[in-house]
Amino acid sequence: MRPLKMLQIGVGGYGAAWLRDFVPPVKARGLVETVAVCDIDGQALGEARDFLGLPETQCFTDAAQACRQADADFALISTPPWDHADHVAMAANAGMDVLCEKPIAASIEDTARIVRTARETGRRIAFTMTHRFDQAHSTLRREVHSGQYGALDYIAFRLTGELRRFASWGRFRHEMDDVMLVEAAIHHFDILRDLAGAAPASIFATSWNPPWGEFAGDSQVLAIMRFGNDVRASYESTACNAVSINEYFKGTIRAEFDKATLILDGGRLERMYYDPTGQEPVRRPGSGETVEPVVQDSFGNVWIIERFVQWLRGGEPMPTRLEETLQSQAMVFAALESARTGKQVDVRAIADWFGHLARP
Ligand SMILES: NC(=O)c1ccc[n+]([C@@H]2O[C@H](COP(=O)([O-])OP(=O)(O)OC[C@H]3O[C@@H](n4cnc5c(N)ncnc54)[C@H](O)[C@@H]3O)[C@@H](O)[C@H]2O)c1
């Protein structure tokens, strides 16, 4: 089978990592070939052109023109969140399937536009929930769903960061509204939903920016959520603490079961079993038994693009396809509403509304 032809829209910033790190191993396996690129930034575009050896005619500064003229099977979109709805519509209306960077979009209105685009064009659309499919979270998922630890009771997520100075987390994140919920929480809620093993039911969130945070939007979030199977989760995610306790955007996750506690921290997963004799002393994080990691050929974005290509070639639907990712995105919009109103919000009402829009 020939490689699928790809147009990449947005080749600077994280798009450069797609270009240089994530796509090449998939290209080497004969699955994908980048045939055209687009970016409004001439320097990023020139670097992409040189890296790929593309002719000028396949390098565009206008996404609409790129979608009309590029001879591609699908578009990879890595532009800022408020451009996603336009770029997904341009690509899908030009007959391309779409793999788009997370979040689905920055606003509920733009997310609804993407749902309508999918319905009207019938194109396959998926998102890059990178963290859920890295090695550490794949190992945690296998253990959580193994059934060997009894009933899952609740999950605690903690990510503390020090990124307070302007542009230390990329310029646009310091200028946008609700940076932590819109840009980061989508990854974390997606992981929590996957681990809980049920659709999200409700969420209460509070968000703010402390006086020392050089952010236009809220950089600190605390939240409590509940899933359809009554699993609960707590969520702490911050960019303006005095120090980063976590690696860059890799949270610590503690899953509490009837018969064991699992802790994922710094890429290492450990387990500690319930002692029915009650003789165990207090257990400190780090003192548990290391869980063997999942081993497979690829993880993260390389796995995602491989999986996307398999889907386009008639394989199993992508786990990060639009209709699935909408559940995680609905959690973000529910959290935003909760933070604004101070009330607990029903996530199902938002997810159901997206579901209603998706139906012909
Ligand atoms: N999956 C992950 O783990 C992960 C990590 C980082 C960023 N992201 C996502 O990737 C996306 C891009 O983020 P970033 O950090 O690379 O942003 P960025 O601002 O650093 O880069 C965006 C690129 O898109 C280009 N661009 C902007 N508007 C454009 C337009 N109208 N047409 C064509 N090109 C345009 C810019 O010139 C730039 O080269 C965001 O959605 C972000 O959330 C995901």
GROMACS .gro file of C-alpha atoms and ligand atoms in nm:
model
  404
    1MET     CA    1   0.000   0.000   0.000
    2ARG     CA    2   0.126   0.351  -0.079
    3PRO     CA    3   0.199   0.596   0.205
    4LEU     CA    4  -0.088   0.831   0.291
    5LYS     CA    5  -0.015   1.185   0.176
    6MET     CA    6  -0.020   1.449   0.447
    7LEU     CA    7  -0.052   1.828   0.457
    8GLN     CA    8   0.085   1.975   0.782
    9ILE     CA    9  -0.068   2.307   0.889
   10GLY     CA   10   0.148   2.474   1.158
   11VAL     CA   11   0.514   2.371   1.138
   12GLY     CA   12   0.664   2.598   1.409
   13GLY     CA   13   0.649   2.537   1.786
   14TYR     CA   14   0.520   2.188   1.857
   15GLY     CA   15   0.458   2.146   1.483
   16ALA     CA   16   0.838   2.136   1.441
   17ALA     CA   17   0.846   1.837   1.679
   18TRP     CA   18   0.585   1.666   1.460
   19LEU     CA   19   0.799   1.739   1.156
   20ARG     CA   20   1.132   1.627   1.303
   21ASP     CA   21   1.050   1.371   1.574
   22PHE     CA   22   0.703   1.216   1.541
   23VAL     CA   23   0.641   1.184   1.165
   24PRO     CA   24   0.987   1.053   1.053
   25PRO     CA   25   0.959   0.707   1.221
   26VAL     CA   26   0.613   0.666   1.068
   27LYS     CA   27   0.743   0.780   0.729
   28ALA     CA   28   1.030   0.530   0.761
   29ARG     CA   29   0.770   0.253   0.788
   30GLY     CA   30   0.613   0.367   0.461
   31LEU     CA   31   0.288   0.480   0.623
   32VAL     CA   32   0.296   0.857   0.568
   33GLU     CA   33   0.456   1.109   0.336
   34THR     CA   34   0.442   1.486   0.398
   35VAL     CA   35   0.357   1.639   0.059
   36ALA     CA   36   0.281   1.999   0.162
   37VAL     CA   37   0.326   2.235   0.457
   38CYS     CA   38   0.164   2.560   0.568
   39ASP     CA   39   0.257   2.828   0.824
   40ILE     CA   40   0.205   3.203   0.848
   41ASP     CA   41   0.558   3.233   0.987
   42GLY     CA   42   0.802   3.249   0.695
   43GLN     CA   43   1.096   3.128   0.899
   44ALA     CA   44   0.915   2.818   1.032
   45LEU     CA   45   0.788   2.748   0.678
   46GLY     CA   46   1.138   2.782   0.528
   47GLU     CA   47   1.287   2.548   0.787
   48ALA     CA   48   1.015   2.290   0.717
   49ARG     CA   49   1.071   2.323   0.340
   50ASP     CA   50   1.446   2.268   0.381
   51PHE     CA   51   1.402   1.979   0.623
   52LEU     CA   52   1.159   1.797   0.395
   53GLY     CA   53   1.312   1.906   0.061
   54LEU     CA   54   0.972   2.023  -0.066
   55PRO     CA   55   0.928   2.248  -0.372
   56GLU     CA   56   0.811   2.608  -0.309
   57THR     CA   57   0.478   2.524  -0.478
   58GLN     CA   58   0.395   2.289  -0.187
   59CYS     CA   59   0.477   2.544   0.088
   60PHE     CA   60   0.184   2.772   0.175
   61THR     CA   61   0.131   3.071   0.401
   62ASP     CA   62  -0.248   3.054   0.370
   63ALA     CA   63  -0.428   2.750   0.514
   64ALA     CA   64  -0.733   2.786   0.284
   65GLN     CA   65  -0.511   2.787  -0.024
   66ALA     CA   66  -0.305   2.496   0.113
   67CYS     CA   67  -0.622   2.290   0.164
   68ARG     CA   68  -0.749   2.370  -0.187
   69GLN     CA   69  -0.421   2.303  -0.367
   70ALA     CA   70  -0.238   2.031  -0.174
   71ASP     CA   71  -0.293   1.680  -0.304
   72ALA     CA   72  -0.316   1.514   0.039
   73ASP     CA   73  -0.522   1.237   0.202
   74PHE     CA   74  -0.522   1.399   0.542
   75ALA     CA   75  -0.420   1.714   0.727
   76LEU     CA   76  -0.217   1.729   1.047
   77ILE     CA   77  -0.311   2.052   1.224
   78SER     CA   78  -0.073   2.199   1.483
   79THR     CA   79  -0.189   2.560   1.510
   80PRO     CA   80  -0.306   2.739   1.829
   81PRO     CA   81  -0.642   2.623   1.972
   82TRP     CA   82  -0.852   2.918   1.844
   83ASP     CA   83  -0.754   2.830   1.484
   84HIS     CA   84  -0.857   2.464   1.505
   85ALA     CA   85  -1.222   2.509   1.401
   86ASP     CA   86  -1.128   2.705   1.085
   87HIS     CA   87  -0.846   2.473   0.988
   88VAL     CA   88  -1.046   2.154   1.050
   89ALA     CA   89  -1.330   2.297   0.835
   90MET     CA   90  -1.094   2.397   0.553
   91ALA     CA   91  -0.927   2.056   0.546
   92ALA     CA   92  -1.246   1.849   0.581
   93ASN     CA   93  -1.433   2.055   0.320
   94ALA     CA   94  -1.141   1.994   0.083
   95GLY     CA   95  -1.198   1.620   0.127
   96MET     CA   96  -0.921   1.545   0.376
   97ASP     CA   97  -0.942   1.349   0.698
   98VAL     CA   98  -0.793   1.535   0.996
   99LEU     CA   99  -0.555   1.466   1.281
  100CYS     CA  100  -0.563   1.782   1.495
  101GLU     CA  101  -0.364   1.886   1.798
  102LYS     CA  102  -0.547   1.899   2.131
  103PRO     CA  103  -0.758   2.066   2.264
  104ILE     CA  104  -1.047   2.016   2.021
  105ALA     CA  105  -1.093   2.394   2.041
  106ALA     CA  106  -1.065   2.682   2.287
  107SER     CA  107  -1.439   2.755   2.305
  108ILE     CA  108  -1.761   2.558   2.319
  109GLU     CA  109  -1.880   2.736   2.001
  110ASP     CA  110  -1.568   2.634   1.805
  111THR     CA  111  -1.601   2.278   1.934
  112ALA     CA  112  -1.962   2.272   1.812
  113ARG     CA  113  -1.842   2.396   1.469
  114ILE     CA  114  -1.599   2.104   1.449
  115VAL     CA  115  -1.878   1.859   1.541
  116ARG     CA  116  -2.094   2.008   1.263
  117THR     CA  117  -1.804   1.992   1.017
  118ALA     CA  118  -1.758   1.622   1.093
  119ARG     CA  119  -2.131   1.558   1.047
  120GLU     CA  120  -2.158   1.758   0.723
  121THR     CA  121  -1.841   1.629   0.554
  122GLY     CA  122  -1.834   1.273   0.691
  123ARG     CA  123  -1.455   1.301   0.726
  124ARG     CA  124  -1.268   1.116   1.001
  125ILE     CA  125  -1.136   1.355   1.266
  126ALA     CA  126  -0.913   1.265   1.562
  127PHE     CA  127  -0.705   1.450   1.823
  128THR     CA  128  -0.357   1.405   1.967
  129MET     CA  129  -0.413   1.292   2.326
  130THR     CA  130  -0.038   1.237   2.351
  131HIS     CA  131   0.000   1.186   2.724
  132ARG     CA  132  -0.267   0.917   2.758
  133PHE     CA  133  -0.071   0.701   2.516
  134ASP     CA  134   0.282   0.748   2.648
  135GLN     CA  135   0.453   0.454   2.814
  136ALA     CA  136   0.385   0.556   3.174
  137HIS     CA  137   0.011   0.614   3.127
  138SER     CA  138  -0.024   0.304   2.908
  139THR     CA  139   0.128   0.102   3.195
  140LEU     CA  140  -0.101   0.265   3.450
  141ARG     CA  141  -0.405   0.199   3.227
  142ARG     CA  142  -0.314  -0.170   3.194
  143GLU     CA  143  -0.285  -0.203   3.574
  144VAL     CA  144  -0.595  -0.002   3.660
  145HIS     CA  145  -0.809  -0.206   3.422
  146SER     CA  146  -0.648  -0.541   3.512
  147GLY     CA  147  -0.902  -0.617   3.785
  148GLN     CA  148  -0.629  -0.748   4.016
  149TYR     CA  149  -0.655  -0.473   4.280
  150GLY     CA  150  -1.027  -0.495   4.357
  151ALA     CA  151  -1.267  -0.204   4.312
  152LEU     CA  152  -1.131   0.135   4.201
  153ASP     CA  153  -1.243   0.388   4.463
  154TYR     CA  154  -1.090   0.721   4.364
  155ILE     CA  155  -0.800   0.882   4.177
  156ALA     CA  156  -0.587   1.178   4.291
  157PHE     CA  157  -0.404   1.382   4.025
  158ARG     CA  158  -0.139   1.640   4.115
  159LEU     CA  159   0.077   1.853   3.891
  160THR     CA  160   0.260   2.147   4.043
  161GLY     CA  161   0.463   2.375   3.819
  162GLU     CA  162   0.668   2.694   3.830
  163LEU     CA  163   0.618   2.870   3.497
  164ARG     CA  164   0.516   3.212   3.626
  165ARG     CA  165   0.741   3.436   3.409
  166PHE     CA  166   0.596   3.563   3.080
  167ALA     CA  167   0.662   3.328   2.785
  168SER     CA  168   0.816   3.055   3.003
  169TRP     CA  169   0.523   2.835   2.893
  170GLY     CA  170   0.518   2.971   2.532
  171ARG     CA  171   0.388   3.323   2.463
  172PHE     CA  172   0.028   3.245   2.364
  173ARG     CA  173  -0.036   3.054   2.686
  174HIS     CA  174   0.043   3.367   2.890
  175GLU     CA  175  -0.192   3.579   2.677
  176MET     CA  176  -0.497   3.351   2.654
  177ASP     CA  177  -0.794   3.302   2.888
  178ASP     CA  178  -0.811   3.002   3.122
  179VAL     CA  179  -0.475   2.863   3.019
  180MET     CA  180  -0.463   2.575   3.264
  181LEU     CA  181  -0.810   2.441   3.192
  182VAL     CA  182  -0.804   2.497   2.814
  183GLU     CA  183  -0.443   2.405   2.729
  184ALA     CA  184  -0.339   2.148   2.991
  185ALA     CA  185  -0.642   2.000   3.167
  186ILE     CA  186  -0.769   1.840   2.845
  187HIS     CA  187  -0.476   1.594   2.865
  188HIS     CA  188  -0.532   1.528   3.235
  189PHE     CA  189  -0.911   1.495   3.220
  190ASP     CA  190  -0.868   1.261   2.925
  191ILE     CA  191  -0.637   1.042   3.135
  192LEU     CA  192  -0.868   1.050   3.439
  193ARG     CA  193  -1.172   0.959   3.228
  194ASP     CA  194  -0.983   0.669   3.074
  195LEU     CA  195  -0.866   0.543   3.414
  196ALA     CA  196  -1.210   0.582   3.576
  197GLY     CA  197  -1.353   0.366   3.297
  198ALA     CA  198  -1.683   0.555   3.270
  199ALA     CA  199  -1.827   0.871   3.120
  200PRO     CA  200  -1.780   1.185   3.333
  201ALA     CA  201  -2.087   1.285   3.537
  202SER     CA  202  -2.011   1.604   3.732
  203ILE     CA  203  -1.732   1.845   3.814
  204PHE     CA  204  -1.665   2.126   4.059
  205ALA     CA  205  -1.367   2.346   3.978
  206THR     CA  206  -1.207   2.665   4.100
  207SER     CA  207  -0.937   2.850   3.905
  208TRP     CA  208  -0.738   3.169   3.959
  209ASN     CA  209  -0.415   3.349   3.879
  210PRO     CA  210  -0.206   3.459   4.179
  211PRO     CA  211  -0.061   3.815   4.176
  212TRP     CA  212   0.287   3.681   4.088
  213GLY     CA  213   0.167   3.485   3.784
  214GLU     CA  214   0.246   3.656   3.449
  215PHE     CA  215  -0.067   3.513   3.286
  216ALA     CA  216  -0.373   3.690   3.143
  217GLY     CA  217  -0.588   3.387   3.232
  218ASP     CA  218  -0.619   3.146   3.522
  219SER     CA  219  -0.304   2.943   3.579
  220GLN     CA  220  -0.401   2.743   3.892
  221VAL     CA  221  -0.685   2.488   3.914
  222LEU     CA  222  -0.834   2.268   4.186
  223ALA     CA  223  -1.125   2.039   4.099
  224ILE     CA  224  -1.331   1.744   4.219
  225MET     CA  225  -1.508   1.518   3.970
  226ARG     CA  226  -1.729   1.215   3.966
  227PHE     CA  227  -1.779   0.956   3.692
  228GLY     CA  228  -2.084   0.753   3.587
  229ASN     CA  229  -1.961   0.447   3.783
  230ASP     CA  230  -1.921   0.658   4.102
  231VAL     CA  231  -1.542   0.669   4.083
  232ARG     CA  232  -1.427   1.009   4.214
  233ALA     CA  233  -1.117   1.208   4.124
  234SER     CA  234  -0.939   1.508   4.270
  235TYR     CA  235  -0.736   1.738   4.048
  236GLU     CA  236  -0.461   1.989   4.130
  237SER     CA  237  -0.280   2.155   3.840
  238THR     CA  238  -0.072   2.471   3.874
  239ALA     CA  239   0.179   2.684   3.683
  240CYS     CA  240   0.259   2.946   3.949
  241ASN     CA  241   0.387   2.752   4.248
  242ALA     CA  242   0.720   2.839   4.411
  243VAL     CA  243   0.875   2.521   4.270
  244SER     CA  244   0.782   2.247   4.021
  245ILE     CA  245   0.738   1.920   4.205
  246ASN     CA  246   0.641   1.747   3.882
  247GLU     CA  247   0.820   1.712   3.551
  248TYR     CA  248   0.693   1.943   3.277
  249PHE     CA  249   0.324   1.862   3.249
  250LYS     CA  250   0.354   1.505   3.373
  251GLY     CA  251   0.133   1.477   3.679
  252THR     CA  252   0.157   1.239   3.973
  253ILE     CA  253  -0.141   1.001   3.978
  254ARG     CA  254  -0.249   0.792   4.275
  255ALA     CA  255  -0.521   0.533   4.212
  256GLU     CA  256  -0.685   0.401   4.530
  257PHE     CA  257  -0.835   0.051   4.512
  258ASP     CA  258  -0.997  -0.177   4.766
  259LYS     CA  259  -0.682  -0.393   4.781
  260ALA     CA  260  -0.396  -0.170   4.667
  261THR     CA  261  -0.264   0.180   4.611
  262LEU     CA  262  -0.094   0.254   4.276
  263ILE     CA  263   0.128   0.561   4.238
  264LEU     CA  264   0.263   0.692   3.908
  265ASP     CA  265   0.536   0.950   3.966
  266GLY     CA  266   0.818   1.061   3.738
  267GLY     CA  267   0.744   0.778   3.493
  268ARG     CA  268   0.773   0.505   3.759
  269LEU     CA  269   0.463   0.310   3.859
  270GLU     CA  270   0.461   0.143   4.200
  271ARG     CA  271   0.207  -0.064   4.390
  272MET     CA  272   0.146  -0.121   4.759
  273TYR     CA  273  -0.098  -0.388   4.875
  274TYR     CA  274  -0.351  -0.372   5.156
  275ASP     CA  275  -0.230  -0.562   5.460
  276PRO     CA  276  -0.532  -0.731   5.625
  277THR     CA  277  -0.327  -0.790   5.946
  278GLY     CA  278  -0.308  -0.415   5.996
  279GLN     CA  279   0.062  -0.454   6.086
  280GLU     CA  280   0.204  -0.248   5.797
  281PRO     CA  281   0.369   0.077   5.905
  282VAL     CA  282   0.283   0.397   5.720
  283ARG     CA  283   0.398   0.356   5.359
  284ARG     CA  284   0.588   0.639   5.192
  285PRO     CA  285   0.564   0.710   4.818
  286GLY     CA  286   0.866   0.548   4.653
  287SER     CA  287   0.873   0.246   4.886
  288GLY     CA  288   0.637   0.030   4.677
  289GLU     CA  289   0.702  -0.251   4.431
  290THR     CA  290   0.790  -0.126   4.081
  291VAL     CA  291   0.542  -0.235   3.813
  292GLU     CA  292   0.697  -0.357   3.486
  293PRO     CA  293   0.622  -0.108   3.209
  294VAL     CA  294   0.425  -0.188   2.895
  295VAL     CA  295   0.662  -0.259   2.605
  296GLN     CA  296   0.552  -0.183   2.248
  297ASP     CA  297   0.708  -0.040   1.931
  298SER     CA  298   0.581   0.314   1.974
  299PHE     CA  299   0.412   0.546   2.222
  300GLY     CA  300   0.272   0.899   2.230
  301ASN     CA  301   0.243   1.089   1.904
  302VAL     CA  302   0.423   0.826   1.696
  303TRP     CA  303   0.170   0.568   1.813
  304ILE     CA  304  -0.114   0.815   1.752
  305ILE     CA  305  -0.024   0.887   1.392
  306GLU     CA  306   0.031   0.516   1.319
  307ARG     CA  307  -0.304   0.436   1.470
  308PHE     CA  308  -0.469   0.718   1.273
  309VAL     CA  309  -0.330   0.580   0.945
  310GLN     CA  310  -0.460   0.231   1.034
  311TRP     CA  311  -0.804   0.382   1.090
  312LEU     CA  312  -0.799   0.564   0.756
  313ARG     CA  313  -0.703   0.234   0.591
  314GLY     CA  314  -1.011   0.064   0.730
  315GLY     CA  315  -0.879  -0.051   1.069
  316GLU     CA  316  -1.039  -0.012   1.414
  317PRO     CA  317  -1.172   0.339   1.492
  318MET     CA  318  -0.916   0.562   1.660
  319PRO     CA  319  -0.953   0.587   2.040
  320THR     CA  320  -0.892   0.963   2.018
  321ARG     CA  321  -1.152   1.023   1.745
  322LEU     CA  322  -1.375   1.328   1.776
  323GLU     CA  323  -1.675   1.157   1.938
  324GLU     CA  324  -1.453   1.003   2.211
  325THR     CA  325  -1.244   1.313   2.276
  326LEU     CA  326  -1.563   1.519   2.311
  327GLN     CA  327  -1.622   1.348   2.648
  328SER     CA  328  -1.290   1.485   2.779
  329GLN     CA  329  -1.351   1.822   2.614
  330ALA     CA  330  -1.696   1.838   2.778
  331MET     CA  331  -1.520   1.802   3.115
  332VAL     CA  332  -1.308   2.109   3.032
  333PHE     CA  333  -1.614   2.320   2.942
  334ALA     CA  334  -1.799   2.198   3.251
  335ALA     CA  335  -1.496   2.292   3.466
  336LEU     CA  336  -1.482   2.638   3.304
  337GLU     CA  337  -1.851   2.689   3.380
  338SER     CA  338  -1.804   2.566   3.737
  339ALA     CA  339  -1.506   2.798   3.792
  340ARG     CA  340  -1.716   3.089   3.660
  341THR     CA  341  -2.035   3.016   3.854
  342GLY     CA  342  -1.895   2.856   4.170
  343LYS     CA  343  -2.138   2.565   4.122
  344GLN     CA  344  -2.098   2.195   4.048
  345VAL     CA  345  -2.173   2.132   3.679
  346ASP     CA  346  -2.333   1.830   3.510
  347VAL     CA  347  -2.084   1.718   3.243
  348ARG     CA  348  -2.342   1.489   3.081
  349ALA     CA  349  -2.557   1.782   2.971
  350ILE     CA  350  -2.266   1.928   2.770
  351ALA     CA  351  -2.158   1.589   2.630
  352ASP     CA  352  -2.520   1.513   2.533
  353TRP     CA  353  -2.547   1.847   2.354
  354PHE     CA  354  -2.236   1.765   2.149
  355GLY     CA  355  -2.384   1.419   2.080
  356HIS     CA  356  -2.708   1.581   1.961
  357LEU     CA  357  -2.513   1.810   1.724
  358ALA     CA  358  -2.324   1.511   1.586
  359ARG     CA  359  -2.640   1.330   1.476
  360PRO     CA  360  -2.769   1.394   1.123
  361LIG     N1  361   0.002   1.706   2.229
  361LIG     C1  362   0.082   1.776   2.310
  361LIG     O1  363   0.136   1.725   2.406
  361LIG     C2  364   0.105   1.922   2.279
  361LIG     C3  365   0.220   1.988   2.323
  361LIG     C4  366   0.237   2.123   2.287
  361LIG     C5  367   0.140   2.188   2.210
  361LIG     N2  368   0.029   2.118   2.173
  361LIG     C6  369  -0.076   2.183   2.091
  361LIG     O2  370  -0.023   2.216   1.963
  361LIG     C7  371  -0.090   2.331   1.912
  361LIG     C8  372   0.016   2.435   1.874
  361LIG     O3  373   0.084   2.474   1.992
  361LIG     P1  374   0.234   2.532   1.984
  361LIG     O4  375   0.287   2.529   2.121
  361LIG     O5  376   0.310   2.465   1.876
  361LIG     O6  377   0.203   2.683   1.939
  361LIG     P2  378   0.305   2.784   1.869
  361LIG     O7  379   0.241   2.917   1.873
  361LIG     O8  380   0.442   2.766   1.927
  361LIG     O9  381   0.313   2.731   1.718
  361LIG     C9  382   0.200   2.734   1.634
  361LIG    C10  383   0.245   2.737   1.489
  361LIG    O10  384   0.128   2.755   1.408
  361LIG    C11  385   0.153   2.864   1.319
  361LIG     N3  386   0.027   2.929   1.287
  361LIG    C12  387  -0.046   3.011   1.367
  361LIG     N4  388  -0.157   3.051   1.303
  361LIG    C13  389  -0.154   2.994   1.179
  361LIG    C14  390  -0.241   2.999   1.067
  361LIG     N5  391  -0.354   3.072   1.068
  361LIG     N6  392  -0.206   2.928   0.957
  361LIG    C15  393  -0.092   2.854   0.955
  361LIG     N7  394  -0.006   2.847   1.059
  361LIG    C16  395  -0.037   2.916   1.169
  361LIG    C17  396   0.249   2.956   1.392
  361LIG    O11  397   0.317   3.043   1.304
  361LIG    C18  398   0.341   2.854   1.459
  361LIG    O12  399   0.443   2.813   1.371
  361LIG    C19  400  -0.186   2.378   2.022
  361LIG    O13  401  -0.315   2.330   1.997
  361LIG    C20  402  -0.128   2.313   2.148
  361LIG    O14  403  -0.226   2.288   2.247
  361LIG    C21  404   0.011   1.988   2.204
   0.00000   0.00000   0.00000
